[in-house]
GROMACS .gro file of C-alpha atoms in nm:
model
  102
    1UNK     CA    1   0.000   0.000   0.000
    2UNK     CA    2   0.142   0.338  -0.091
    3UNK     CA    3   0.178   0.621   0.158
    4UNK     CA    4  -0.089   0.826  -0.021
    5UNK     CA    5  -0.338   0.540  -0.008
    6UNK     CA    6  -0.268   0.493   0.364
    7UNK     CA    7  -0.330   0.861   0.431
    8UNK     CA    8  -0.650   0.854   0.224
    9UNK     CA    9  -0.780   0.555   0.420
   10UNK     CA   10  -0.711   0.731   0.750
   11UNK     CA   11  -0.882   1.048   0.631
   12UNK     CA   12  -1.180   0.858   0.494
   13UNK     CA   13  -1.270   0.691   0.824
   14UNK     CA   14  -1.482   0.915   1.046
   15UNK     CA   15  -1.350   0.973   1.397
   16UNK     CA   16  -1.526   0.791   1.678
   17UNK     CA   17  -1.769   1.012   1.861
   18UNK     CA   18  -1.790   1.017   2.236
   19UNK     CA   19  -1.533   0.747   2.309
   20UNK     CA   20  -1.504   0.860   2.672
   21UNK     CA   21  -1.844   0.738   2.783
   22UNK     CA   22  -2.159   0.930   2.865
   23UNK     CA   23  -2.183   1.297   2.792
   24UNK     CA   24  -2.052   1.504   3.079
   25UNK     CA   25  -2.259   1.774   3.242
   26UNK     CA   26  -2.228   2.130   3.121
   27UNK     CA   27  -1.897   2.289   3.221
   28UNK     CA   28  -1.897   2.494   3.537
   29UNK     CA   29  -1.876   2.870   3.492
   30UNK     CA   30  -1.527   3.013   3.526
   31UNK     CA   31  -1.429   3.145   3.865
   32UNK     CA   32  -1.432   3.521   3.907
   33UNK     CA   33  -1.113   3.721   3.947
   34UNK     CA   34  -1.192   3.781   4.314
   35UNK     CA   35  -1.241   3.409   4.374
   36UNK     CA   36  -0.904   3.334   4.217
   37UNK     CA   37  -0.730   3.596   4.433
   38UNK     CA   38  -0.909   3.472   4.743
   39UNK     CA   39  -0.805   3.112   4.673
   40UNK     CA   40  -0.448   3.225   4.618
   41UNK     CA   41  -0.438   3.412   4.946
   42UNK     CA   42  -0.586   3.112   5.127
   43UNK     CA   43  -0.306   2.903   4.977
   44UNK     CA   44  -0.047   3.149   5.107
   45UNK     CA   45  -0.208   3.144   5.452
   46UNK     CA   46  -0.202   2.763   5.444
   47UNK     CA   47   0.170   2.758   5.361
   48UNK     CA   48   0.241   3.004   5.643
   49UNK     CA   49   0.040   2.796   5.889
   50UNK     CA   50   0.220   2.479   5.780
   51UNK     CA   51   0.560   2.644   5.821
   52UNK     CA   52   0.464   2.779   6.163
   53UNK     CA   53   0.342   2.436   6.268
   54UNK     CA   54   0.664   2.271   6.145
   55UNK     CA   55   0.878   2.519   6.340
   56UNK     CA   56   0.670   2.461   6.652
   57UNK     CA   57   0.704   2.083   6.614
   58UNK     CA   58   1.077   2.114   6.553
   59UNK     CA   59   1.129   2.313   6.872
   60UNK     CA   60   0.936   2.061   7.081
   61UNK     CA   61   1.031   1.731   6.915
   62UNK     CA   62   1.392   1.645   6.827
   63UNK     CA   63   1.271   1.376   6.583
   64UNK     CA   64   1.139   1.628   6.329
   65UNK     CA   65   1.391   1.647   6.041
   66UNK     CA   66   1.541   1.989   5.983
   67UNK     CA   67   1.512   1.955   5.605
   68UNK     CA   68   1.133   1.935   5.631
   69UNK     CA   69   1.126   2.250   5.841
   70UNK     CA   70   1.354   2.430   5.597
   71UNK     CA   71   1.144   2.316   5.303
   72UNK     CA   72   0.821   2.438   5.466
   73UNK     CA   73   0.979   2.774   5.552
   74UNK     CA   74   1.109   2.819   5.198
   75UNK     CA   75   0.769   2.732   5.050
   76UNK     CA   76   0.606   2.990   5.276
   77UNK     CA   77   0.865   3.253   5.185
   78UNK     CA   78   0.820   3.193   4.813
   79UNK     CA   79   0.442   3.205   4.848
   80UNK     CA   80   0.456   3.539   5.026
   81UNK     CA   81   0.703   3.673   4.770
   82UNK     CA   82   0.475   3.566   4.486
   83UNK     CA   83   0.175   3.727   4.656
   84UNK     CA   84   0.371   4.051   4.693
   85UNK     CA   85   0.466   4.043   4.324
   86UNK     CA   86   0.103   3.989   4.225
   87UNK     CA   87  -0.005   4.273   4.454
   88UNK     CA   88   0.254   4.503   4.299
   89UNK     CA   89   0.141   4.418   3.946
   90UNK     CA   90  -0.223   4.472   4.038
   91UNK     CA   91  -0.143   4.812   4.188
   92UNK     CA   92   0.057   4.908   3.879
   93UNK     CA   93  -0.236   4.809   3.660
   94UNK     CA   94  -0.478   5.006   3.876
   95UNK     CA   95  -0.256   5.315   3.863
   96UNK     CA   96  -0.229   5.280   3.486
   97UNK     CA   97  -0.607   5.265   3.455
   98UNK     CA   98  -0.649   5.570   3.680
   99UNK     CA   99  -0.405   5.770   3.468
  100UNK     CA  100  -0.581   5.692   3.138
  101UNK     CA  101  -0.751   5.978   2.962
  102UNK     CA  102  -1.119   5.927   2.878
   0.00000   0.00000   0.00000
Protein backbone atom coordinates (compact mmCIF):
# COMPACT_ATOMS: atom_id res chain seq x y z
CA UNK A 1 0.00 0.00 0.00
CA UNK A 2 1.42 3.38 -0.91
CA UNK A 3 1.78 6.21 1.58
CA UNK A 4 -0.89 8.26 -0.21
CA UNK A 5 -3.38 5.40 -0.08
CA UNK A 6 -2.68 4.93 3.64
CA UNK A 7 -3.30 8.61 4.31
CA UNK A 8 -6.50 8.54 2.24
CA UNK A 9 -7.80 5.55 4.20
CA UNK A 10 -7.11 7.31 7.50
CA UNK A 11 -8.82 10.48 6.31
CA UNK A 12 -11.80 8.58 4.94
CA UNK A 13 -12.70 6.91 8.24
CA UNK A 14 -14.82 9.15 10.46
CA UNK A 15 -13.50 9.73 13.97
CA UNK A 16 -15.26 7.91 16.78
CA UNK A 17 -17.69 10.12 18.61
CA UNK A 18 -17.90 10.17 22.36
CA UNK A 19 -15.33 7.47 23.09
CA UNK A 20 -15.04 8.60 26.72
CA UNK A 21 -18.44 7.38 27.83
CA UNK A 22 -21.59 9.30 28.65
CA UNK A 23 -21.83 12.97 27.92
CA UNK A 24 -20.52 15.04 30.79
CA UNK A 25 -22.59 17.74 32.42
CA UNK A 26 -22.28 21.30 31.21
CA UNK A 27 -18.97 22.89 32.21
CA UNK A 28 -18.97 24.94 35.37
CA UNK A 29 -18.76 28.70 34.92
CA UNK A 30 -15.27 30.13 35.26
CA UNK A 31 -14.29 31.45 38.65
CA UNK A 32 -14.32 35.21 39.07
CA UNK A 33 -11.13 37.21 39.47
CA UNK A 34 -11.92 37.81 43.14
CA UNK A 35 -12.41 34.09 43.74
CA UNK A 36 -9.04 33.34 42.17
CA UNK A 37 -7.30 35.96 44.33
CA UNK A 38 -9.09 34.72 47.43
CA UNK A 39 -8.05 31.12 46.73
CA UNK A 40 -4.48 32.25 46.18
CA UNK A 41 -4.38 34.12 49.46
CA UNK A 42 -5.86 31.12 51.27
CA UNK A 43 -3.06 29.03 49.77
CA UNK A 44 -0.47 31.49 51.07
CA UNK A 45 -2.08 31.44 54.52
CA UNK A 46 -2.02 27.63 54.44
CA UNK A 47 1.70 27.58 53.61
CA UNK A 48 2.41 30.04 56.43
CA UNK A 49 0.40 27.96 58.89
CA UNK A 50 2.20 24.79 57.80
CA UNK A 51 5.60 26.44 58.21
CA UNK A 52 4.64 27.79 61.63
CA UNK A 53 3.42 24.36 62.68
CA UNK A 54 6.64 22.71 61.45
CA UNK A 55 8.78 25.19 63.40
CA UNK A 56 6.70 24.61 66.52
CA UNK A 57 7.04 20.83 66.14
CA UNK A 58 10.77 21.14 65.53
CA UNK A 59 11.29 23.13 68.72
CA UNK A 60 9.36 20.61 70.81
CA UNK A 61 10.31 17.31 69.15
CA UNK A 62 13.92 16.45 68.27
CA UNK A 63 12.71 13.76 65.83
CA UNK A 64 11.39 16.28 63.29
CA UNK A 65 13.91 16.47 60.41
CA UNK A 66 15.41 19.89 59.83
CA UNK A 67 15.12 19.55 56.05
CA UNK A 68 11.33 19.35 56.31
CA UNK A 69 11.26 22.50 58.41
CA UNK A 70 13.54 24.30 55.97
CA UNK A 71 11.44 23.16 53.03
CA UNK A 72 8.21 24.38 54.66
CA UNK A 73 9.79 27.74 55.52
CA UNK A 74 11.09 28.19 51.98
CA UNK A 75 7.69 27.32 50.50
CA UNK A 76 6.06 29.90 52.76
CA UNK A 77 8.65 32.53 51.85
CA UNK A 78 8.20 31.93 48.13
CA UNK A 79 4.42 32.05 48.48
CA UNK A 80 4.56 35.39 50.26
CA UNK A 81 7.03 36.73 47.70
CA UNK A 82 4.75 35.66 44.86
CA UNK A 83 1.75 37.27 46.56
CA UNK A 84 3.71 40.51 46.93
CA UNK A 85 4.66 40.43 43.24
CA UNK A 86 1.03 39.89 42.25
CA UNK A 87 -0.05 42.73 44.54
CA UNK A 88 2.54 45.03 42.99
CA UNK A 89 1.41 44.18 39.46
CA UNK A 90 -2.23 44.72 40.38
CA UNK A 91 -1.43 48.12 41.88
CA UNK A 92 0.57 49.08 38.79
CA UNK A 93 -2.36 48.09 36.60
CA UNK A 94 -4.78 50.06 38.76
CA UNK A 95 -2.56 53.15 38.63
CA UNK A 96 -2.29 52.80 34.86
CA UNK A 97 -6.07 52.65 34.55
CA UNK A 98 -6.49 55.70 36.80
CA UNK A 99 -4.05 57.70 34.68
CA UNK A 100 -5.81 56.92 31.38
CA UNK A 101 -7.51 59.78 29.62
CA UNK A 102 -11.19 59.27 28.78
